[in-house]
């Protein structure tokens, strides 16, 4: 099972692995096959990403590489995931190296479909549809209909439909799938579908199971976490009510929420994330730009003043809170004044982490038909300009933390070639900076320590450990076995 793309795809892969294991399939290491140490795989399942052009290219390259692994042994390659869902038969026609292209609707019977592929009877390639048409327009009408629609990552049952694919002390957990927003640059709703929340009890139960697997940090993921619960009884405020329950799950010491929409940040949610013990004061806010004119063309809301006010309200409750965001530069019609507005926001906001993407057309999006496209070299120049500013500002923000105390979850232990590294509450996996510990700490993966920041390297922190933090809420024997 090879996974590309975001944390949501990682959850989907673990669900697929669980379904396959429950049906008698055995997961083998990726180094199986010619030249590898393990048995040659019968099937390589590639969970693809279809978000942006680079992600599509990476997915196709991975499918081609997988084909090279199995072709000598007679194995098969099967494409699933967003690229397969989005392009289906078109992908199958252009990439004969993939023995089958399966969409989300195939997930519940994936074991049977892989058996068909091995038997030489591959199912017809998936035919894409706009998945927003599969559920009612009104969110409150969706729960009754959702049982007839495949929603990846929602079918958790202990020891059956989720198998961990790593022993990392951090794991992602799905709050919801799909999105009801209509951002002009984004095609995700068309292939991920309308927004569907998972019931609170399901989320808490899966969190408890993950805690028993040795997980200490949970990252709550979705396409839009601030909408969580709008289709459930109780409606608004569901995420703010869920977080204290999550923070009390045995064995889980840190809850992190990702994918927050600034326009939907209610005061109760800001307070819940900023002040609930066990919840990381971490705000992954999807600003995308700061110019009101550009934001309107994006079909989004806000302005530099609105966003600075939001950052101010967060830091009034939690001065050391981490705030990160992504930005699209070079959107159609973007002017120098628009870019200056973005620069002014970044300078004033003091964000901990910033991702910068140059605009490119995406199939099926409104923005692909916009006039006012900027030349690729102009987009590239503007990206470089914003990246340079962002790196300088992130380094300054890291320097502000020197002398402060942080709680660090260790994710890589020290060896002769590598220092011990981990992440503090303001640092999410893979997308933000990390903490580098002084050599000789003797800490292992999964340990959590209080440490003092003694220096910086760009956005990374150099920290000195002070105190080991015991796992919360588990009996001692369980805590030892989990580690």
CSV table of C-alpha atoms in Angstrom, one decimal:
chain,number,residue,atom,x,y,z
A,1,UNK,CA,0.0,0.0,0.0
A,2,UNK,CA,1.7,3.2,-1.2
A,3,UNK,CA,0.1,6.5,-0.1
A,4,UNK,CA,0.6,10.0,-1.7
A,5,UNK,CA,-0.9,13.3,-0.8
A,6,UNK,CA,-2.4,14.6,2.4
A,7,UNK,CA,-3.2,13.2,5.9
A,8,UNK,CA,-6.7,12.4,4.8
A,9,UNK,CA,-5.3,10.0,2.2
A,10,UNK,CA,-3.2,8.4,5.0
A,11,UNK,CA,-6.4,7.7,7.0
A,12,UNK,CA,-8.0,6.2,3.9
A,13,UNK,CA,-5.1,3.9,3.3
A,14,UNK,CA,-5.2,2.6,6.8
A,15,UNK,CA,-8.9,1.9,6.4
A,16,UNK,CA,-8.2,0.1,3.1
A,17,UNK,CA,-5.4,-1.9,4.8
A,18,UNK,CA,-7.8,-2.9,7.5
A,19,UNK,CA,-10.5,-4.0,5.1
A,20,UNK,CA,-7.9,-6.1,3.2
A,21,UNK,CA,-6.4,-7.6,6.4
A,22,UNK,CA,-9.9,-8.5,7.5
A,23,UNK,CA,-10.5,-10.4,4.2
A,24,UNK,CA,-7.3,-12.5,4.4
A,25,UNK,CA,-4.8,-10.3,2.6
A,26,UNK,CA,-1.3,-9.8,4.0
A,27,UNK,CA,0.4,-6.5,3.8
A,28,UNK,CA,4.1,-6.8,2.8
A,29,UNK,CA,6.9,-4.3,2.9
A,30,UNK,CA,7.4,-1.9,0.0
A,31,UNK,CA,10.9,-3.4,-0.6
A,32,UNK,CA,9.4,-6.7,-1.7
A,33,UNK,CA,9.9,-7.8,-5.3
A,34,UNK,CA,13.1,-8.1,-7.3
A,35,UNK,CA,16.1,-6.9,-5.4
A,36,UNK,CA,14.1,-6.5,-2.2
A,37,UNK,CA,14.2,-8.3,1.1
A,38,UNK,CA,10.6,-9.4,1.3
A,39,UNK,CA,8.2,-11.5,-0.9
A,40,UNK,CA,7.2,-10.1,-4.2
A,41,UNK,CA,3.8,-8.5,-3.8
A,42,UNK,CA,0.8,-9.9,-5.7
A,43,UNK,CA,-0.7,-6.4,-5.9
A,44,UNK,CA,0.6,-2.9,-5.2
A,45,UNK,CA,-2.2,-0.5,-4.3
A,46,UNK,CA,-1.3,3.1,-4.9
A,47,UNK,CA,-3.5,5.6,-3.1
A,48,UNK,CA,-3.0,8.6,-5.4
A,49,UNK,CA,-3.4,12.4,-5.0
A,50,UNK,CA,-5.1,14.5,-7.6
A,51,UNK,CA,-4.9,18.0,-5.9
A,52,UNK,CA,-2.4,20.0,-8.1
A,53,UNK,CA,-0.3,19.3,-11.1
A,54,UNK,CA,2.8,18.2,-9.1
A,55,UNK,CA,0.8,15.8,-7.0
A,56,UNK,CA,-0.7,14.3,-10.2
A,57,UNK,CA,2.8,13.8,-11.6
A,58,UNK,CA,4.0,12.3,-8.4
A,59,UNK,CA,1.1,9.8,-8.4
A,60,UNK,CA,1.7,8.8,-12.0
A,61,UNK,CA,5.5,8.4,-11.4
A,62,UNK,CA,4.7,6.2,-8.4
A,63,UNK,CA,2.3,4.0,-10.5
A,64,UNK,CA,5.0,3.6,-13.1
A,65,UNK,CA,7.6,2.7,-10.5
A,66,UNK,CA,5.2,0.2,-8.9
A,67,UNK,CA,4.7,-1.4,-12.3
A,68,UNK,CA,8.5,-1.9,-12.6
A,69,UNK,CA,8.5,-3.6,-9.2
A,70,UNK,CA,5.9,-6.2,-10.1
A,71,UNK,CA,6.3,-6.8,-13.8
A,72,UNK,CA,9.0,-9.5,-13.3
A,73,UNK,CA,6.9,-11.4,-10.8
A,74,UNK,CA,3.6,-11.1,-12.6
A,75,UNK,CA,2.0,-8.9,-9.9
A,76,UNK,CA,-0.5,-6.2,-10.5
A,77,UNK,CA,-0.8,-2.5,-9.9
A,78,UNK,CA,-4.1,-0.9,-8.8
A,79,UNK,CA,-4.7,2.8,-8.7
A,80,UNK,CA,-7.1,4.2,-6.0
A,81,UNK,CA,-7.5,7.6,-4.4
A,82,UNK,CA,-8.2,11.1,-5.6
A,83,UNK,CA,-6.5,10.9,-9.0
A,84,UNK,CA,-8.3,7.6,-9.8
A,85,UNK,CA,-11.6,9.0,-8.6
A,86,UNK,CA,-11.2,12.3,-10.5
A,87,UNK,CA,-10.1,10.9,-13.8
A,88,UNK,CA,-11.1,7.2,-13.8
A,89,UNK,CA,-11.3,5.8,-17.3
A,90,UNK,CA,-9.2,8.6,-18.7
A,91,UNK,CA,-6.4,7.6,-16.4
A,92,UNK,CA,-6.8,4.0,-17.2
A,93,UNK,CA,-6.6,4.7,-21.0
A,94,UNK,CA,-3.5,6.9,-20.7
A,95,UNK,CA,-1.7,4.6,-18.2
A,96,UNK,CA,-1.9,1.0,-19.2
A,97,UNK,CA,0.7,0.1,-16.5
A,98,UNK,CA,-2.1,0.3,-14.0
A,99,UNK,CA,-4.0,-3.0,-14.1
A,100,UNK,CA,-7.1,-1.4,-12.6
A,101,UNK,CA,-8.4,2.1,-11.7
A,102,UNK,CA,-10.9,2.0,-8.9
A,103,UNK,CA,-12.9,4.8,-7.4
A,104,UNK,CA,-14.2,5.4,-3.9
A,105,UNK,CA,-17.3,3.3,-4.6
A,106,UNK,CA,-15.1,0.2,-4.9
A,107,UNK,CA,-13.6,0.7,-1.4
A,108,UNK,CA,-16.1,-1.4,0.5
A,109,UNK,CA,-15.4,-4.4,-1.7
A,110,UNK,CA,-11.7,-3.7,-2.4
A,111,UNK,CA,-10.6,-7.3,-1.4
A,112,UNK,CA,-13.0,-8.8,-3.9
A,113,UNK,CA,-12.0,-6.3,-6.6
A,114,UNK,CA,-8.3,-7.2,-6.1
A,115,UNK,CA,-9.1,-10.8,-6.4
A,116,UNK,CA,-10.8,-10.1,-9.7
A,117,UNK,CA,-7.7,-8.3,-10.9
A,118,UNK,CA,-5.4,-11.2,-9.9
A,119,UNK,CA,-7.8,-13.5,-11.7
A,120,UNK,CA,-7.5,-11.5,-14.9
A,121,UNK,CA,-11.0,-10.0,-14.6
A,122,UNK,CA,-10.3,-6.5,-13.7
A,123,UNK,CA,-13.5,-4.4,-13.2
A,124,UNK,CA,-14.2,-1.7,-15.7
A,125,UNK,CA,-12.4,1.6,-15.0
A,126,UNK,CA,-14.2,3.9,-12.7
A,127,UNK,CA,-16.4,6.5,-14.5
A,128,UNK,CA,-16.1,9.8,-12.6
A,129,UNK,CA,-19.2,11.8,-11.5
A,130,UNK,CA,-19.6,15.0,-9.5
A,131,UNK,CA,-19.8,13.5,-6.1
A,132,UNK,CA,-21.7,16.5,-4.8
A,133,UNK,CA,-24.7,15.2,-6.6
A,134,UNK,CA,-24.8,12.0,-4.6
A,135,UNK,CA,-26.1,13.5,-1.4
A,136,UNK,CA,-28.9,16.1,-0.6
A,137,UNK,CA,-28.0,19.8,-0.9
A,138,UNK,CA,-29.2,20.4,2.6
A,139,UNK,CA,-26.6,19.2,5.2
A,140,UNK,CA,-29.3,18.2,7.7
A,141,UNK,CA,-30.7,15.7,5.2
A,142,UNK,CA,-27.4,13.9,4.5
A,143,UNK,CA,-27.1,11.5,7.5
A,144,UNK,CA,-29.9,9.3,6.3
A,145,UNK,CA,-28.6,9.2,2.8
A,146,UNK,CA,-24.8,8.8,3.6
A,147,UNK,CA,-25.1,5.1,4.2
A,148,UNK,CA,-25.6,4.5,0.5
A,149,UNK,CA,-22.6,6.5,-0.5
A,150,UNK,CA,-19.0,5.4,-0.1
A,151,UNK,CA,-17.2,8.0,2.2
A,152,UNK,CA,-13.6,6.9,2.7
A,153,UNK,CA,-12.3,7.0,6.2
A,154,UNK,CA,-15.7,6.8,7.9
A,155,UNK,CA,-16.1,3.1,8.3
A,156,UNK,CA,-14.0,2.5,11.4
A,157,UNK,CA,-14.6,-0.7,13.4
A,158,UNK,CA,-11.9,-1.8,15.9
A,159,UNK,CA,-9.4,-4.2,14.5
A,160,UNK,CA,-11.3,-4.6,11.3
A,161,UNK,CA,-11.4,-1.5,9.1
A,162,UNK,CA,-8.3,0.4,10.2
A,163,UNK,CA,-4.8,-1.1,10.3
A,164,UNK,CA,-1.9,1.2,11.3
A,165,UNK,CA,0.7,1.5,8.6
A,166,UNK,CA,3.4,3.0,10.8
A,167,UNK,CA,4.3,2.9,14.5
A,168,UNK,CA,4.7,6.7,14.7
A,169,UNK,CA,3.4,8.3,18.0
A,170,UNK,CA,1.1,10.6,16.0
A,171,UNK,CA,-1.9,9.6,13.8
A,172,UNK,CA,-4.5,11.4,11.8
A,173,UNK,CA,-8.2,10.9,12.5
A,174,UNK,CA,-11.0,12.0,10.2
A,175,UNK,CA,-13.7,14.4,11.5
A,176,UNK,CA,-15.5,14.7,8.2
A,177,UNK,CA,-15.2,14.3,4.4
A,178,UNK,CA,-16.1,16.6,1.5
A,179,UNK,CA,-16.7,20.3,1.3
A,180,UNK,CA,-19.6,22.6,0.6
A,181,UNK,CA,-17.5,25.6,-0.2
A,182,UNK,CA,-17.1,26.8,-3.8
A,183,UNK,CA,-13.6,28.3,-3.9
A,184,UNK,CA,-12.9,29.2,-7.5
A,185,UNK,CA,-9.5,27.6,-7.5
A,186,UNK,CA,-10.4,24.2,-6.0
A,187,UNK,CA,-11.7,21.0,-7.6
A,188,UNK,CA,-11.7,18.9,-4.4
A,189,UNK,CA,-15.5,19.1,-3.7
A,190,UNK,CA,-16.3,17.6,-7.1
A,191,UNK,CA,-14.4,14.4,-6.4
A,192,UNK,CA,-14.6,14.3,-2.6
A,193,UNK,CA,-18.2,15.2,-2.5
A,194,UNK,CA,-20.4,17.2,-0.2
A,195,UNK,CA,-19.5,17.8,3.4
A,196,UNK,CA,-20.4,14.8,5.7
A,197,UNK,CA,-19.5,14.8,9.5
A,198,UNK,CA,-18.7,11.6,11.4
A,199,UNK,CA,-20.7,11.1,14.6
A,200,UNK,CA,-18.9,12.3,17.7
A,201,UNK,CA,-19.1,8.8,19.4
A,202,UNK,CA,-17.3,7.3,16.4
A,203,UNK,CA,-14.6,9.8,16.5
A,204,UNK,CA,-14.0,9.4,20.2
A,205,UNK,CA,-14.0,5.6,20.0
A,206,UNK,CA,-11.5,5.6,17.2
A,207,UNK,CA,-9.3,8.0,19.2
A,208,UNK,CA,-9.4,5.6,22.1
A,209,UNK,CA,-8.4,2.7,19.9
A,210,UNK,CA,-5.5,4.8,18.5
A,211,UNK,CA,-4.4,5.6,22.1
A,212,UNK,CA,-4.2,1.8,22.8
A,213,UNK,CA,-1.9,1.5,19.7
A,214,UNK,CA,0.7,3.8,21.3
A,215,UNK,CA,-0.5,7.1,19.6
A,216,UNK,CA,0.1,10.2,21.8
A,217,UNK,CA,-1.0,12.9,19.4
A,218,UNK,CA,-4.0,12.9,17.2
A,219,UNK,CA,-4.4,15.3,14.2
A,220,UNK,CA,-8.1,15.8,13.4
A,221,UNK,CA,-8.4,16.2,9.6
A,222,UNK,CA,-11.1,17.0,7.1
A,223,UNK,CA,-11.5,19.2,4.1
A,224,UNK,CA,-13.1,21.9,6.4
A,225,UNK,CA,-12.9,21.2,10.1
A,226,UNK,CA,-14.8,24.3,11.1
A,227,UNK,CA,-18.0,23.0,9.5
A,228,UNK,CA,-17.9,19.9,11.7
A,229,UNK,CA,-21.3,19.0,13.0
A,230,UNK,CA,-23.4,21.2,10.8
A,231,UNK,CA,-25.2,18.0,9.6
A,232,UNK,CA,-25.4,16.4,13.0
A,233,UNK,CA,-27.9,17.0,15.8
A,234,UNK,CA,-26.9,20.1,17.7
A,235,UNK,CA,-25.4,21.8,14.6
A,236,UNK,CA,-23.1,24.7,15.2
A,237,UNK,CA,-20.6,24.4,18.0
A,238,UNK,CA,-20.1,20.7,17.6
A,239,UNK,CA,-16.3,20.8,17.3
A,240,UNK,CA,-16.0,23.1,20.4
A,241,UNK,CA,-18.0,20.5,22.3
A,242,UNK,CA,-16.1,17.5,20.9
A,243,UNK,CA,-12.6,18.8,21.8
A,244,UNK,CA,-12.9,18.4,25.6
A,245,UNK,CA,-14.1,14.8,25.1
A,246,UNK,CA,-11.1,14.1,22.8
A,247,UNK,CA,-8.7,15.6,25.3
A,248,UNK,CA,-9.9,13.1,28.0
A,249,UNK,CA,-9.2,10.0,25.8
A,250,UNK,CA,-6.8,7.7,27.7
A,251,UNK,CA,-3.2,7.7,26.3
A,252,UNK,CA,-3.8,10.8,24.1
A,253,UNK,CA,-1.7,13.7,25.3
A,254,UNK,CA,-2.2,16.2,22.4
A,255,UNK,CA,-5.1,16.9,20.1
A,256,UNK,CA,-4.4,19.0,17.0
A,257,UNK,CA,-7.1,20.4,14.7
A,258,UNK,CA,-6.2,21.1,11.0
A,259,UNK,CA,-8.0,22.8,8.1
A,260,UNK,CA,-9.8,25.7,9.7
A,261,UNK,CA,-11.7,28.2,7.6
A,262,UNK,CA,-11.1,31.8,8.9
A,263,UNK,CA,-14.7,32.9,8.0
A,264,UNK,CA,-16.1,30.1,10.2
A,265,UNK,CA,-14.0,30.7,13.3
A,266,UNK,CA,-16.6,31.2,16.1
A,267,UNK,CA,-15.5,32.6,19.5
A,268,UNK,CA,-16.4,29.3,21.2
A,269,UNK,CA,-14.2,27.4,18.8
A,270,UNK,CA,-11.3,29.8,19.2
A,271,UNK,CA,-11.6,29.5,23.0
A,272,UNK,CA,-11.8,25.7,22.9
A,273,UNK,CA,-8.6,25.3,20.8
A,274,UNK,CA,-6.7,28.1,22.7
A,275,UNK,CA,-7.6,27.1,26.2
A,276,UNK,CA,-8.6,23.4,26.5
A,277,UNK,CA,-5.9,21.4,28.3
A,278,UNK,CA,-4.7,18.6,26.1
A,279,UNK,CA,-5.7,20.5,22.9
A,280,UNK,CA,-2.7,22.1,21.1
A,281,UNK,CA,-3.2,25.9,20.8
A,282,UNK,CA,-2.6,25.5,17.1
A,283,UNK,CA,-4.5,27.3,14.3
A,284,UNK,CA,-4.2,25.9,10.8
A,285,UNK,CA,-6.1,28.8,9.1
A,286,UNK,CA,-6.8,28.7,5.3
A,287,UNK,CA,-6.3,32.4,4.6
A,288,UNK,CA,-5.1,31.9,0.9
A,289,UNK,CA,-4.6,35.7,0.4
A,290,UNK,CA,-5.1,39.0,2.2
A,291,UNK,CA,-6.3,41.3,-0.6
A,292,UNK,CA,-10.1,41.7,-0.4
A,293,UNK,CA,-10.3,41.9,-4.2
A,294,UNK,CA,-8.4,38.7,-4.8
A,295,UNK,CA,-10.3,36.9,-2.0
A,296,UNK,CA,-13.6,37.8,-3.6
A,297,UNK,CA,-12.5,36.5,-7.0
A,298,UNK,CA,-11.5,33.3,-5.1
A,299,UNK,CA,-15.1,33.1,-3.8
A,300,UNK,CA,-13.7,33.6,-0.3
A,301,UNK,CA,-14.2,36.2,2.5
A,302,UNK,CA,-12.0,38.4,4.6
A,303,UNK,CA,-9.3,41.0,4.4
A,304,UNK,CA,-6.0,42.0,6.0
A,305,UNK,CA,-7.8,43.7,8.8
A,306,UNK,CA,-10.1,40.8,9.4
A,307,UNK,CA,-7.3,38.3,9.5
A,308,UNK,CA,-5.1,40.4,11.7
A,309,UNK,CA,-8.0,40.8,14.1
A,310,UNK,CA,-8.5,37.0,14.2
A,311,UNK,CA,-4.8,36.5,14.9
A,312,UNK,CA,-5.0,39.1,17.7
A,313,UNK,CA,-8.0,37.4,19.3
A,314,UNK,CA,-6.2,34.0,19.2
A,315,UNK,CA,-3.1,35.4,20.9
A,316,UNK,CA,-5.1,37.3,23.5
A,317,UNK,CA,-6.2,33.9,24.7
A,318,UNK,CA,-2.9,32.0,24.0
A,319,UNK,CA,0.1,34.3,23.4
A,320,UNK,CA,2.3,31.3,22.4
A,321,UNK,CA,-0.3,29.8,20.0
A,322,UNK,CA,0.9,28.5,16.7
A,323,UNK,CA,-0.7,30.0,13.6
A,324,UNK,CA,0.0,28.7,10.1
A,325,UNK,CA,-1.5,29.2,6.7
A,326,UNK,CA,-1.1,28.6,3.0
A,327,UNK,CA,-1.3,31.3,0.3
A,328,UNK,CA,-1.9,31.3,-3.5
A,329,UNK,CA,0.2,33.9,-5.3
A,330,UNK,CA,-0.4,34.9,-8.9
A,331,UNK,CA,-4.2,34.4,-8.9
A,332,UNK,CA,-5.8,35.8,-12.1
A,333,UNK,CA,-6.1,39.5,-11.9
A,334,UNK,CA,-3.7,39.9,-8.9
A,335,UNK,CA,-2.0,43.3,-9.0
A,336,UNK,CA,1.1,44.7,-7.4
A,337,UNK,CA,-1.2,46.4,-4.9
A,338,UNK,CA,-2.8,43.1,-4.1
A,339,UNK,CA,0.6,41.5,-3.5
A,340,UNK,CA,1.6,44.4,-1.3
A,341,UNK,CA,-1.5,43.8,0.8
A,342,UNK,CA,-0.4,40.2,1.3
A,343,UNK,CA,3.1,41.3,2.3
A,344,UNK,CA,1.6,43.7,4.8
A,345,UNK,CA,-0.5,41.0,6.3
A,346,UNK,CA,2.4,38.5,6.6
A,347,UNK,CA,4.5,41.2,8.2
A,348,UNK,CA,1.9,42.0,10.8
A,349,UNK,CA,0.6,38.5,11.5
A,350,UNK,CA,3.8,36.9,12.7
A,351,UNK,CA,2.8,33.4,11.5
A,352,UNK,CA,4.7,30.4,12.6
A,353,UNK,CA,4.5,28.6,9.3
A,354,UNK,CA,3.7,29.7,5.8
A,355,UNK,CA,3.1,27.7,2.7
A,356,UNK,CA,3.2,29.5,-0.7
A,357,UNK,CA,1.9,28.1,-4.0
A,358,UNK,CA,1.9,29.7,-7.4
A,359,UNK,CA,-1.5,29.7,-9.1
A,360,UNK,CA,-2.1,27.2,-11.9
A,361,UNK,CA,-5.3,26.2,-13.6
A,362,UNK,CA,-7.1,23.2,-12.3
A,363,UNK,CA,-9.6,21.2,-14.5
A,364,UNK,CA,-13.2,21.9,-13.7
A,365,UNK,CA,-12.6,25.0,-11.6
A,366,UNK,CA,-14.2,28.4,-12.1
A,367,UNK,CA,-10.9,30.2,-12.0
A,368,UNK,CA,-9.6,28.2,-15.0
A,369,UNK,CA,-12.0,30.3,-17.1
A,370,UNK,CA,-11.0,33.6,-15.6
A,371,UNK,CA,-9.4,36.3,-17.6
A,372,UNK,CA,-6.4,38.2,-16.4
A,373,UNK,CA,-4.0,35.2,-16.2
A,374,UNK,CA,-0.5,36.2,-15.2
A,375,UNK,CA,2.5,34.9,-17.2
A,376,UNK,CA,4.2,31.9,-15.6
A,377,UNK,CA,7.4,33.9,-15.1
A,378,UNK,CA,5.5,36.6,-13.3
A,379,UNK,CA,3.9,34.0,-11.0
A,380,UNK,CA,7.3,32.4,-10.3
A,381,UNK,CA,8.8,35.8,-9.5
A,382,UNK,CA,6.0,36.6,-7.1
A,383,UNK,CA,6.2,33.2,-5.4
A,384,UNK,CA,10.0,33.7,-4.8
A,385,UNK,CA,9.3,37.1,-3.4
A,386,UNK,CA,6.7,35.9,-0.9
A,387,UNK,CA,8.7,32.8,0.0
A,388,UNK,CA,11.7,35.0,0.8
A,389,UNK,CA,9.6,37.2,3.0
A,390,UNK,CA,7.9,34.3,4.7
A,391,UNK,CA,11.1,32.5,5.5
A,392,UNK,CA,12.5,35.7,7.1
A,393,UNK,CA,9.4,36.2,9.2
A,394,UNK,CA,9.1,32.6,10.3
A,395,UNK,CA,12.8,32.7,11.5
A,396,UNK,CA,12.0,35.8,13.5
A,397,UNK,CA,8.9,34.2,15.0
A,398,UNK,CA,11.0,31.2,16.0
A,399,UNK,CA,13.6,33.5,17.6
A,400,UNK,CA,10.8,35.0,19.7
A,401,UNK,CA,10.4,31.6,21.3
A,402,UNK,CA,13.9,31.4,22.7
A,403,UNK,CA,13.7,31.1,26.5
A,404,UNK,CA,10.2,29.8,26.4
A,405,UNK,CA,9.1,26.3,27.5
A,406,UNK,CA,7.7,23.8,25.0
A,407,UNK,CA,6.3,20.3,25.2
A,408,UNK,CA,8.0,18.1,22.6
A,409,UNK,CA,6.8,14.8,21.2
A,410,UNK,CA,9.8,12.8,20.1
A,411,UNK,CA,9.5,11.4,16.5
A,412,UNK,CA,13.0,10.4,15.6
A,413,UNK,CA,15.6,9.1,18.1
A,414,UNK,CA,19.2,10.1,18.2
A,415,UNK,CA,21.8,7.9,16.4
A,416,UNK,CA,25.3,8.5,15.2
A,417,UNK,CA,24.1,10.2,12.1
A,418,UNK,CA,21.0,12.0,13.3
A,419,UNK,CA,20.0,14.1,16.3
A,420,UNK,CA,16.9,13.5,18.3
A,421,UNK,CA,13.9,15.5,16.8
A,422,UNK,CA,10.3,16.1,17.6
A,423,UNK,CA,7.6,18.7,17.5
A,424,UNK,CA,6.1,21.2,19.9
A,425,UNK,CA,2.5,22.2,20.2
A,426,UNK,CA,2.8,24.9,17.5
A,427,UNK,CA,4.3,22.5,15.0
A,428,UNK,CA,2.2,20.0,12.9
A,429,UNK,CA,3.7,16.9,11.3
A,430,UNK,CA,5.6,17.4,8.0
A,431,UNK,CA,4.2,20.9,7.2
A,432,UNK,CA,5.9,23.0,9.9
A,433,UNK,CA,9.2,23.3,11.6
A,434,UNK,CA,10.6,20.8,14.2
A,435,UNK,CA,12.5,20.8,17.5
A,436,UNK,CA,16.0,19.5,17.6
A,437,UNK,CA,17.2,18.2,21.0
A,438,UNK,CA,20.7,18.5,22.4
A,439,UNK,CA,22.7,15.3,21.9
A,440,UNK,CA,22.8,12.8,24.7
A,441,UNK,CA,19.2,13.2,25.7
A,442,UNK,CA,18.6,9.4,25.7
A,443,UNK,CA,15.0,9.9,24.6
A,444,UNK,CA,13.1,7.5,22.4
A,445,UNK,CA,10.3,7.8,19.8
A,446,UNK,CA,7.0,8.4,21.6
A,447,UNK,CA,8.5,10.1,24.6
A,448,UNK,CA,7.2,13.6,25.5
A,449,UNK,CA,9.3,16.1,27.3
A,450,UNK,CA,9.2,19.6,28.7
A,451,UNK,CA,12.1,21.5,27.2
A,452,UNK,CA,13.4,25.0,27.0
A,453,UNK,CA,14.1,26.7,23.7
A,454,UNK,CA,17.8,27.6,23.6
A,455,UNK,CA,18.3,28.5,19.9
A,456,UNK,CA,16.9,28.4,16.4
A,457,UNK,CA,17.7,27.3,12.9
A,458,UNK,CA,15.3,29.1,10.6
A,459,UNK,CA,11.9,27.9,11.7
A,460,UNK,CA,13.3,25.0,13.7
A,461,UNK,CA,13.9,25.3,17.4
A,462,UNK,CA,16.9,24.0,19.3
A,463,UNK,CA,15.7,22.8,22.7
A,464,UNK,CA,17.1,21.5,26.0
A,465,UNK,CA,15.0,18.8,27.7
A,466,UNK,CA,14.1,19.3,31.3
A,467,UNK,CA,11.4,16.8,32.3
A,468,UNK,CA,9.9,13.6,30.9
A,469,UNK,CA,6.1,13.7,30.7
A,470,UNK,CA,4.2,10.5,31.5
A,471,UNK,CA,1.5,9.2,29.3
A,472,UNK,CA,-1.9,10.2,30.5
A,473,UNK,CA,-4.8,8.0,31.5
A,474,UNK,CA,-3.5,4.5,30.8
A,475,UNK,CA,-2.7,1.8,33.3
A,476,UNK,CA,1.2,1.5,33.7
A,477,UNK,CA,1.3,-1.9,32.0
A,478,UNK,CA,-0.7,-0.6,29.0
A,479,UNK,CA,1.4,2.5,28.8
A,480,UNK,CA,4.6,0.4,28.7
A,481,UNK,CA,3.4,-1.9,26.1
A,482,UNK,CA,2.1,1.0,24.0
A,483,UNK,CA,5.5,2.5,23.9
